[in-house]
CSV table of C-alpha atoms in Angstrom, one decimal:
chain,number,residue,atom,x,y,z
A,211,UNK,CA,0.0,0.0,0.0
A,212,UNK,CA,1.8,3.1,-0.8
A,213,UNK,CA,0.4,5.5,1.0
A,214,UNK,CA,1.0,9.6,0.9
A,215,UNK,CA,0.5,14.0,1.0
A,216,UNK,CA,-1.0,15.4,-2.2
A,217,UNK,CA,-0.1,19.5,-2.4
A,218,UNK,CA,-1.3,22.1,-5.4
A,219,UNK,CA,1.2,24.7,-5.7
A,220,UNK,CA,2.6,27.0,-7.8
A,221,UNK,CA,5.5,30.2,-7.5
A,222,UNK,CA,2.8,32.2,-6.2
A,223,UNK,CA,2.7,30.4,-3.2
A,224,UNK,CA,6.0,29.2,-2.7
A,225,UNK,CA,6.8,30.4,0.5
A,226,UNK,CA,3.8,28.5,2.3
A,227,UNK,CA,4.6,25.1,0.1
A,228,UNK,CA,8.0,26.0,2.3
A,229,UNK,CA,6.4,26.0,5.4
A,230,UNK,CA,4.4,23.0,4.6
A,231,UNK,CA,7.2,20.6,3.5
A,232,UNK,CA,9.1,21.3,6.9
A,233,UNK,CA,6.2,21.1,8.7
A,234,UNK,CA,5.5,17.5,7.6
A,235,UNK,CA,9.5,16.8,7.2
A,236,UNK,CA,10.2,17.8,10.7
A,237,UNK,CA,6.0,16.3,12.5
A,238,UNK,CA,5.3,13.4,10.0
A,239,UNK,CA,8.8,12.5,8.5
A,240,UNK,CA,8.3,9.5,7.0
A,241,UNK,CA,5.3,10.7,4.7
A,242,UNK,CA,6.1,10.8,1.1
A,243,UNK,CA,4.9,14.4,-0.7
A,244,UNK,CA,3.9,14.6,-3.9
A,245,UNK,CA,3.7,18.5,-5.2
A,246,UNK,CA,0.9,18.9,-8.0
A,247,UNK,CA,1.4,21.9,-10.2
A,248,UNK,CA,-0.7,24.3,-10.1
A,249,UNK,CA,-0.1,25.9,-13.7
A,250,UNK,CA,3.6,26.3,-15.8
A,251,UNK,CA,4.7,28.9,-12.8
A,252,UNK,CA,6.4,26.4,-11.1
A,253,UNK,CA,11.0,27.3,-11.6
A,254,UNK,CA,11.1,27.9,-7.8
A,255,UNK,CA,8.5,25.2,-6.7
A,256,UNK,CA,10.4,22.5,-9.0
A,257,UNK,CA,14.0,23.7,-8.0
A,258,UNK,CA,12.8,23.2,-4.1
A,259,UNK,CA,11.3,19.6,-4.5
A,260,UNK,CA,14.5,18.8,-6.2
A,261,UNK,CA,16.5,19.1,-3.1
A,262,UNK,CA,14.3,17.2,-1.1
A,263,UNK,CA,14.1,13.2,-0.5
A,264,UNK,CA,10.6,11.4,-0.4
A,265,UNK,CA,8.9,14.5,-2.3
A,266,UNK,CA,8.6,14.6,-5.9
A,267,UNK,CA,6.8,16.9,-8.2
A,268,UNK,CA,3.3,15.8,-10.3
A,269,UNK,CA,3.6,18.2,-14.1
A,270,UNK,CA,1.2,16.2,-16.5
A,271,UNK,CA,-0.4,17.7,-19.4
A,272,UNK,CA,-2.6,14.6,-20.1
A,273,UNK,CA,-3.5,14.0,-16.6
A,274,UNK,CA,-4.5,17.7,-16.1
A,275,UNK,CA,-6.0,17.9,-19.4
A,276,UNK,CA,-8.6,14.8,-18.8
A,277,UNK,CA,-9.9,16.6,-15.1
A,278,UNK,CA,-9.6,20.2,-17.0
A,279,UNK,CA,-12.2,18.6,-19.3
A,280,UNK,CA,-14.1,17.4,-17.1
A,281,UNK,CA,-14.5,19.9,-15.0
A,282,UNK,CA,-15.4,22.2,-18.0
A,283,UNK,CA,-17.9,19.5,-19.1
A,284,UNK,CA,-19.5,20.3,-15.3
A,285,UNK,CA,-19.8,23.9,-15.4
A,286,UNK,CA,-20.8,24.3,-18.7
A,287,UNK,CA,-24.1,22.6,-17.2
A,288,UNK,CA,-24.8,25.3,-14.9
A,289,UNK,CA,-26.9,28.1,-16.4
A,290,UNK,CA,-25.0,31.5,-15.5
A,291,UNK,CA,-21.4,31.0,-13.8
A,292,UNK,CA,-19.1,30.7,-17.4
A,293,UNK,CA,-21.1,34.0,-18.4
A,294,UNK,CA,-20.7,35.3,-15.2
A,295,UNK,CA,-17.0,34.7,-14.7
A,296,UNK,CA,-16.3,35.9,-17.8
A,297,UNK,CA,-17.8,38.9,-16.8
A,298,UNK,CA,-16.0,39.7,-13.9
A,299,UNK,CA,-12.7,39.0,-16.4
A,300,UNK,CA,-11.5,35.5,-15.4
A,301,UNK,CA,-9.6,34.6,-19.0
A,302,UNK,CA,-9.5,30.7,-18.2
A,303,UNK,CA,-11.7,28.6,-19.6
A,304,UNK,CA,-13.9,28.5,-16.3
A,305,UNK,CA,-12.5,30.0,-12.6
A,306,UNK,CA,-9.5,28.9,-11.3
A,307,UNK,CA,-8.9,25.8,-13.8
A,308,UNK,CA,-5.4,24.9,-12.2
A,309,UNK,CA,-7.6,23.9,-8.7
A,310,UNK,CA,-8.8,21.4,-11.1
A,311,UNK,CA,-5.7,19.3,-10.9
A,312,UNK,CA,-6.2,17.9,-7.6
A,313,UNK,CA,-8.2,16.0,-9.0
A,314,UNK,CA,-5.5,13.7,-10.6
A,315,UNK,CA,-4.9,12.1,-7.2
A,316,UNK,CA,-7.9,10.1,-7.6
A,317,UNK,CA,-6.9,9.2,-11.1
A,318,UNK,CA,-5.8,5.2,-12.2
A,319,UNK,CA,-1.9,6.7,-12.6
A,320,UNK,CA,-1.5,8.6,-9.8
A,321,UNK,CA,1.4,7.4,-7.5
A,322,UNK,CA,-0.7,7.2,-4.1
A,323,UNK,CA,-3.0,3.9,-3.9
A,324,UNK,CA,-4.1,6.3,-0.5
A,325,UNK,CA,-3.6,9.6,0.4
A,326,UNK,CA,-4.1,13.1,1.9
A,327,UNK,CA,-4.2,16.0,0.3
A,328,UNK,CA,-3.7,19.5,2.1
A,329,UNK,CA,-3.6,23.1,0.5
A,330,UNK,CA,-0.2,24.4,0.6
A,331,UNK,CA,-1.2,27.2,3.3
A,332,UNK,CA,-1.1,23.9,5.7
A,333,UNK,CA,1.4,23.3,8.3
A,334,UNK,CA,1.7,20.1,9.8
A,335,UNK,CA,1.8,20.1,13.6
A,336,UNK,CA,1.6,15.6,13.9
A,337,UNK,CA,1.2,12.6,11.8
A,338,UNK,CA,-1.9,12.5,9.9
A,339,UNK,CA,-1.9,8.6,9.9
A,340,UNK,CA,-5.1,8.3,11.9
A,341,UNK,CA,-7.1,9.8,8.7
A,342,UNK,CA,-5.5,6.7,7.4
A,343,UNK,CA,-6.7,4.4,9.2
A,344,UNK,CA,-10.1,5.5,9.2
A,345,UNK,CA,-10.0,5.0,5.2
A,346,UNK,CA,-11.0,1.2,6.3
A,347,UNK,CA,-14.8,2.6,7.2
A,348,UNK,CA,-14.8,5.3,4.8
A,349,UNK,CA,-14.3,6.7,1.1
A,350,UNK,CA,-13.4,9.8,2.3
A,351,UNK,CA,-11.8,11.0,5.8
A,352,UNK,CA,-11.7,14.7,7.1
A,353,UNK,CA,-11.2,16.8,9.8
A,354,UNK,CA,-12.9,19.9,10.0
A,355,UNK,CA,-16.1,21.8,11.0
A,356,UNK,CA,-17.4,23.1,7.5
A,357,UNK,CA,-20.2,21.4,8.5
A,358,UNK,CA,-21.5,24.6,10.5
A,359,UNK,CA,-21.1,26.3,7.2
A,360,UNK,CA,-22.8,25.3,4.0
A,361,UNK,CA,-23.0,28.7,2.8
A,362,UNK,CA,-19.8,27.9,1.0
A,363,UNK,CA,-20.0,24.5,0.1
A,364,UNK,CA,-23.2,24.4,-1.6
A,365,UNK,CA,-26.0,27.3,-2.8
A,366,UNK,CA,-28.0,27.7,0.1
A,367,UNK,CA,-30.6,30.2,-1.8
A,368,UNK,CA,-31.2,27.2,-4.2
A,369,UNK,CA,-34.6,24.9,-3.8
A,370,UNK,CA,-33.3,22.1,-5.1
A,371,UNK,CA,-30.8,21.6,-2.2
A,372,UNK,CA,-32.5,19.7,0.2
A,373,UNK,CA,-34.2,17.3,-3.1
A,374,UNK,CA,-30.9,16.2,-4.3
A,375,UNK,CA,-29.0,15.5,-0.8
A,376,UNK,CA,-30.5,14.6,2.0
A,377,UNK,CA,-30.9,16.7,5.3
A,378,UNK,CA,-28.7,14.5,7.2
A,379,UNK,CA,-25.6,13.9,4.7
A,380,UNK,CA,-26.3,17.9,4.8
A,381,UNK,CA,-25.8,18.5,8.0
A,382,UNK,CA,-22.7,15.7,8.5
A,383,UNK,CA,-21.0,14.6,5.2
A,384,UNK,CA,-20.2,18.3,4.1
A,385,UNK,CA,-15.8,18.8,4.0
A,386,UNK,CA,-13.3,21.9,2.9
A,387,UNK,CA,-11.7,20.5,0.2
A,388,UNK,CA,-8.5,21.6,2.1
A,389,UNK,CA,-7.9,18.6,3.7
A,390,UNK,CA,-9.5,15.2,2.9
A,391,UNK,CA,-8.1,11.6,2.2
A,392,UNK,CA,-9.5,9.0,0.1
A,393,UNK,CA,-7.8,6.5,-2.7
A,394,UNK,CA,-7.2,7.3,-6.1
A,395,UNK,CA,-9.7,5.1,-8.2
A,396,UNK,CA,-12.8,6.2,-6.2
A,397,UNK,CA,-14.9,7.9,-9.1
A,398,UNK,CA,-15.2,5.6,-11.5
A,399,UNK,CA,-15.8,6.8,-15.3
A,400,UNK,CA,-19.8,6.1,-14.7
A,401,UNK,CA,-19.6,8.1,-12.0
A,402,UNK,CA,-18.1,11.1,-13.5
A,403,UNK,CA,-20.2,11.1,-16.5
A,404,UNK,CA,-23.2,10.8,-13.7
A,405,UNK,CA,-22.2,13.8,-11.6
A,406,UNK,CA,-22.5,15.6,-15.6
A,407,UNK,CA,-25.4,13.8,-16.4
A,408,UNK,CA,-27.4,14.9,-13.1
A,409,UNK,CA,-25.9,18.0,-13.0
A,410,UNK,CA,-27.7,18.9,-16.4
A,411,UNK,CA,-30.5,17.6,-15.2
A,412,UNK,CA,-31.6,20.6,-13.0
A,413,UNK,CA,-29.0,19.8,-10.3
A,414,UNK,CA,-26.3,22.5,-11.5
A,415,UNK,CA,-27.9,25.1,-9.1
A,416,UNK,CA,-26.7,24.2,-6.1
A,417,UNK,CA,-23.4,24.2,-6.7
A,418,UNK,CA,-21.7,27.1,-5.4
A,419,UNK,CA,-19.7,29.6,-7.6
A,420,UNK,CA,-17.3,30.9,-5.2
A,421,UNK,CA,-15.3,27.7,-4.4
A,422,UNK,CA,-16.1,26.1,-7.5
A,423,UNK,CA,-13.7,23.2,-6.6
A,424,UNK,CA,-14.9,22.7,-3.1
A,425,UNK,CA,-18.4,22.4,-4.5
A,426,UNK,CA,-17.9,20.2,-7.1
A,427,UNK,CA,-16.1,17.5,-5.0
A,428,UNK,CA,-18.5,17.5,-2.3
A,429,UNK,CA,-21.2,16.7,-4.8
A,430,UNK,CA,-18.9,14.2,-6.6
A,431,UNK,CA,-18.7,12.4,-3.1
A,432,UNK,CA,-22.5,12.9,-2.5
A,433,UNK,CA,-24.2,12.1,-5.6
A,434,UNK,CA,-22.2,9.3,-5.6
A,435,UNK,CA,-23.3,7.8,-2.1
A,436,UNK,CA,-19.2,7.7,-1.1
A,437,UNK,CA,-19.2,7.7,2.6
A,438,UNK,CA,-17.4,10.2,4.5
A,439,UNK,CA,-16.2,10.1,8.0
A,440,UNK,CA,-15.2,13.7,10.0
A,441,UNK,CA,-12.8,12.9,13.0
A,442,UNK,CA,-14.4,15.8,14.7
A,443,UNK,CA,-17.6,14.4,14.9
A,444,UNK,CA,-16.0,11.1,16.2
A,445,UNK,CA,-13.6,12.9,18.7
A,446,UNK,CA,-16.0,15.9,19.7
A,447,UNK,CA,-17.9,13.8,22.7
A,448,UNK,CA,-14.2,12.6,23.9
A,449,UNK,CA,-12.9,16.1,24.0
A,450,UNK,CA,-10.1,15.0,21.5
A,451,UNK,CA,-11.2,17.2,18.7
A,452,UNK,CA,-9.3,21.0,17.4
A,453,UNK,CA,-10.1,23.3,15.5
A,454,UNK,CA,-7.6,24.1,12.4
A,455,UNK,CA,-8.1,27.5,10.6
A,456,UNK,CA,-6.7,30.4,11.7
A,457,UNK,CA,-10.3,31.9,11.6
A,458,UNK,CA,-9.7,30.4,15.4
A,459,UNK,CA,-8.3,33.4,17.7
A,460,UNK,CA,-7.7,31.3,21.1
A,461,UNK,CA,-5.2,29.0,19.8
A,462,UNK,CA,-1.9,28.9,21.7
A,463,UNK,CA,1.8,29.7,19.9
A,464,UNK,CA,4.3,27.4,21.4
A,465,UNK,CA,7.9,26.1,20.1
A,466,UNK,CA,6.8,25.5,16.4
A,467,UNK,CA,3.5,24.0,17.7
A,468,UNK,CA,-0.2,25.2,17.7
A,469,UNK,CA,-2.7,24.0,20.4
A,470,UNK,CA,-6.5,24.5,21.4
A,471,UNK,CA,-7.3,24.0,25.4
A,472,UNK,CA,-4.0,22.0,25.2
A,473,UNK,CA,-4.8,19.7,23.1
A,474,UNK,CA,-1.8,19.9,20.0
A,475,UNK,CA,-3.6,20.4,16.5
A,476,UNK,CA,-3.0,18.0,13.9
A,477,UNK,CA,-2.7,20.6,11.2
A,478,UNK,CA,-3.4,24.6,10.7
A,479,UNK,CA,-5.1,26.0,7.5
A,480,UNK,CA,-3.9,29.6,6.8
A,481,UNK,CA,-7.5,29.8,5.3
A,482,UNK,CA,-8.3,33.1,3.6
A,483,UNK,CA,-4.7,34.6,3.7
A,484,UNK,CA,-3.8,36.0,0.4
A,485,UNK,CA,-0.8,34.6,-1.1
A,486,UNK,CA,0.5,38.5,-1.0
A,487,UNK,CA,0.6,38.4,2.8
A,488,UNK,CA,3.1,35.6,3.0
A,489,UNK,CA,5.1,36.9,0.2
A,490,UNK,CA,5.6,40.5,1.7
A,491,UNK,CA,6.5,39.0,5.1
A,492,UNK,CA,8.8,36.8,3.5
A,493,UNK,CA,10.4,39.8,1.5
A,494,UNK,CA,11.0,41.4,5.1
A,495,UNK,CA,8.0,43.4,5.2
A,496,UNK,CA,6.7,43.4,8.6
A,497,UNK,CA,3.3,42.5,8.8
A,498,UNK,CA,1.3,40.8,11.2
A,499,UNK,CA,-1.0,38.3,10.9
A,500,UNK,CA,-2.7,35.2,12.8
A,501,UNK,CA,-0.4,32.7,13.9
A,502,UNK,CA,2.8,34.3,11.9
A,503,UNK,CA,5.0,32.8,14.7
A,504,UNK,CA,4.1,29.5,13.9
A,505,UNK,CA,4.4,30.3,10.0
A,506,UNK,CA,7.8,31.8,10.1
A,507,UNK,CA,9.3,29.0,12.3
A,508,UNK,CA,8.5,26.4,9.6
A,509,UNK,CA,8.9,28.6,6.6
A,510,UNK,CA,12.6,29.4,8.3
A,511,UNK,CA,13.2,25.9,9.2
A,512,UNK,CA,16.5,25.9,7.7
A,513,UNK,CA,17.2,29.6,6.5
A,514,UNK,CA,17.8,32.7,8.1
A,515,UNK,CA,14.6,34.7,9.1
A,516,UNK,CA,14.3,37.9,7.6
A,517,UNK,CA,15.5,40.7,10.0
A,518,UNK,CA,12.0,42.7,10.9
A,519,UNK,CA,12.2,46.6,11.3
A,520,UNK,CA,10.1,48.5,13.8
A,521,UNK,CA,6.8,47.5,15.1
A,522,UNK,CA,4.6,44.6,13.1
A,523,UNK,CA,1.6,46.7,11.4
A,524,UNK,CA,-1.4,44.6,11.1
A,525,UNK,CA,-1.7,42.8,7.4
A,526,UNK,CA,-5.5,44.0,6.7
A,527,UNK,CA,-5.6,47.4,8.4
A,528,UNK,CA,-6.6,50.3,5.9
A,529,UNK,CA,-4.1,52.1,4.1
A,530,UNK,CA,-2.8,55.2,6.0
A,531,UNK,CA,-3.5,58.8,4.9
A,532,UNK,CA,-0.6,59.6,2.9
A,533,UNK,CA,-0.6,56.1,0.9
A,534,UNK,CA,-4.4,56.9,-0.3
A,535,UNK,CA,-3.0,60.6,-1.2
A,536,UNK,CA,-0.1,59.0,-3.3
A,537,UNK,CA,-2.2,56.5,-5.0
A,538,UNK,CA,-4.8,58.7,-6.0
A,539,UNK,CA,-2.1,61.0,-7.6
A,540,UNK,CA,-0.5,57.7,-9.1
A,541,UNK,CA,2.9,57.5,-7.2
A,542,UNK,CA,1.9,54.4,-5.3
């Protein structure tokens, strides 16, 4: 059974693909990586995973180009959200196409019979081999609480919601595509031509435009009666189970590590922190943000940390008075 991490990444977001690679070299060692590339961008992304054993880099037109297609094939079945994204000037084909490419770890040729896959703004705080394990009573394993929040999984507004899925898968099956394990081979070719098939049958409403890729999966995994299993439900009553995202304020920063009421977090999601944040901190700009610590320990595993001038100004605090006067005079 070979059994491994999945990451999407590109030059964009090098810094955090970084972070995550020490994280898991340092708190889940002996885990092979496998980086999936995002899009062409990828001359610093390829020249790190060349200096590192047990990760290795996924670039594969054909792959890519079989989920790109189907993926097109799916929103082409949904009545406004090509026009719209258009629109609002995405250039691509459909919105962000290169997400798309996760998709090859469930593919026949990927290298993982098992595996995780984790966004690059991850860090890794323990082995994630109990999601695993759990892969022996379920399709799909995660570990989140996206469950309180549909709003972005699916399209609440739409009626046809609670006719194609059931309250209860609803209410418990819902995941952040962020982190989730399964096995490459789970959607078969029926079952991909059935998630299009029902999909332009009426059912292309309720996916939700936003997080494209988020919404798609969880409806692959739905319509397609795959079982999931969320450790949080399971270690909720037994007081075993964190949070993850940094959406969380009372975690506690210590040595590297990330905890909630003591208990040490299996892995933290920098969710909804641009790329630019990390790349101006990293270029010795000194912003703040949650859990930076924690980020710049890993990301400076084996560097030296930029040298920080002055006092940390906050990363989404308004522009001051004189940078609004400059740029609406052009200088800035």
């Amino acid at each position: 059974m070979t059994r491994g991490i999945y990451t999407l990444a590109n030059d964009v977001v090098y810094d955090q693909l970084v972070a995550l690679l020490n994280s898991i070299q340092q708190n889940s060692g002996h885990t092979p990586v496998c980086v999936i590339a995002y899009n062409d961008d990828i001359e610093k992304v390829a020249a790190e995973v060349a200096k590192r054993d047990q990760v290795s880099l996924l670039n594969d037109p054909t792959l890519f180009k079989f989920w790109e297609d189907f993926s097109l094939r799916v929103w082409q079945t949904h009545p406004t959200a090509i026009q719209q994204w258009k629109a609002s000037g995405v250039k691509t084909q459909f919105y962000r196409v290169g997400e798309n490419h996760r998709y090859v770890s469930f593919d026949q040729a990927a290298p993982f019979e098992e595996f995780i896959y984790l966004d690059a703004d991850t860090l890794v705080m323990q082995p994630l081999d109990f999601m695993f394990e759990r892969l022996t009573q379920a399709d799909v394993v995660v570990y989140d609480f996206q469950f309180k929040d549909l709003s972005h999984i699916f399209n609440v507004s739409s009626d046809k919601l609670t006719t194609v899925f059931s309250e209860e898968r609803l209410q418990r099956d819902i995941f952040c595509s962020g982190c989730y394990a399964s096995r490459r081979g789970l959607f078969s070719a029926a079952e991909l031509d059935h998630v299009v098939e029902t999909l332009a049958q009426g059912n292309a409403d309720v996916l939700y435009m936003g997080a494209p890729n988020q919404s798609l999966l969880n409806y692959m995994v739905q319509i397609n009666h795959h079982s999931v299993h969320n450790m949080a439900l399971e270690w909720r009553p037994q007081g075993k189970a964190t949070g993850n995202a940094i959406s969380s304020k009372h975690f506690e920063e210590k040595d590297g590590f990330v905890y909630d009421q003591g208990n040490l977090l299996s892995y933290l999601h920098f969710i909804g922190l641009s790329s630019r944040v990390f790349r101006r901190v990293c270029n010795g700009e000194n912003l703040d943000f949650p859990y930076r610590q924690t980020f710049l320990h890993y990301r400076y595993l084996h560097e030296p940390m930029p040298e920080f001038q002055g006092k940390a100004q906050d990363y989404n605090q308004p522009p001051s008075l004189k940078t609004r006067l400059l740029k609406k005079i052009g200088l800035a």
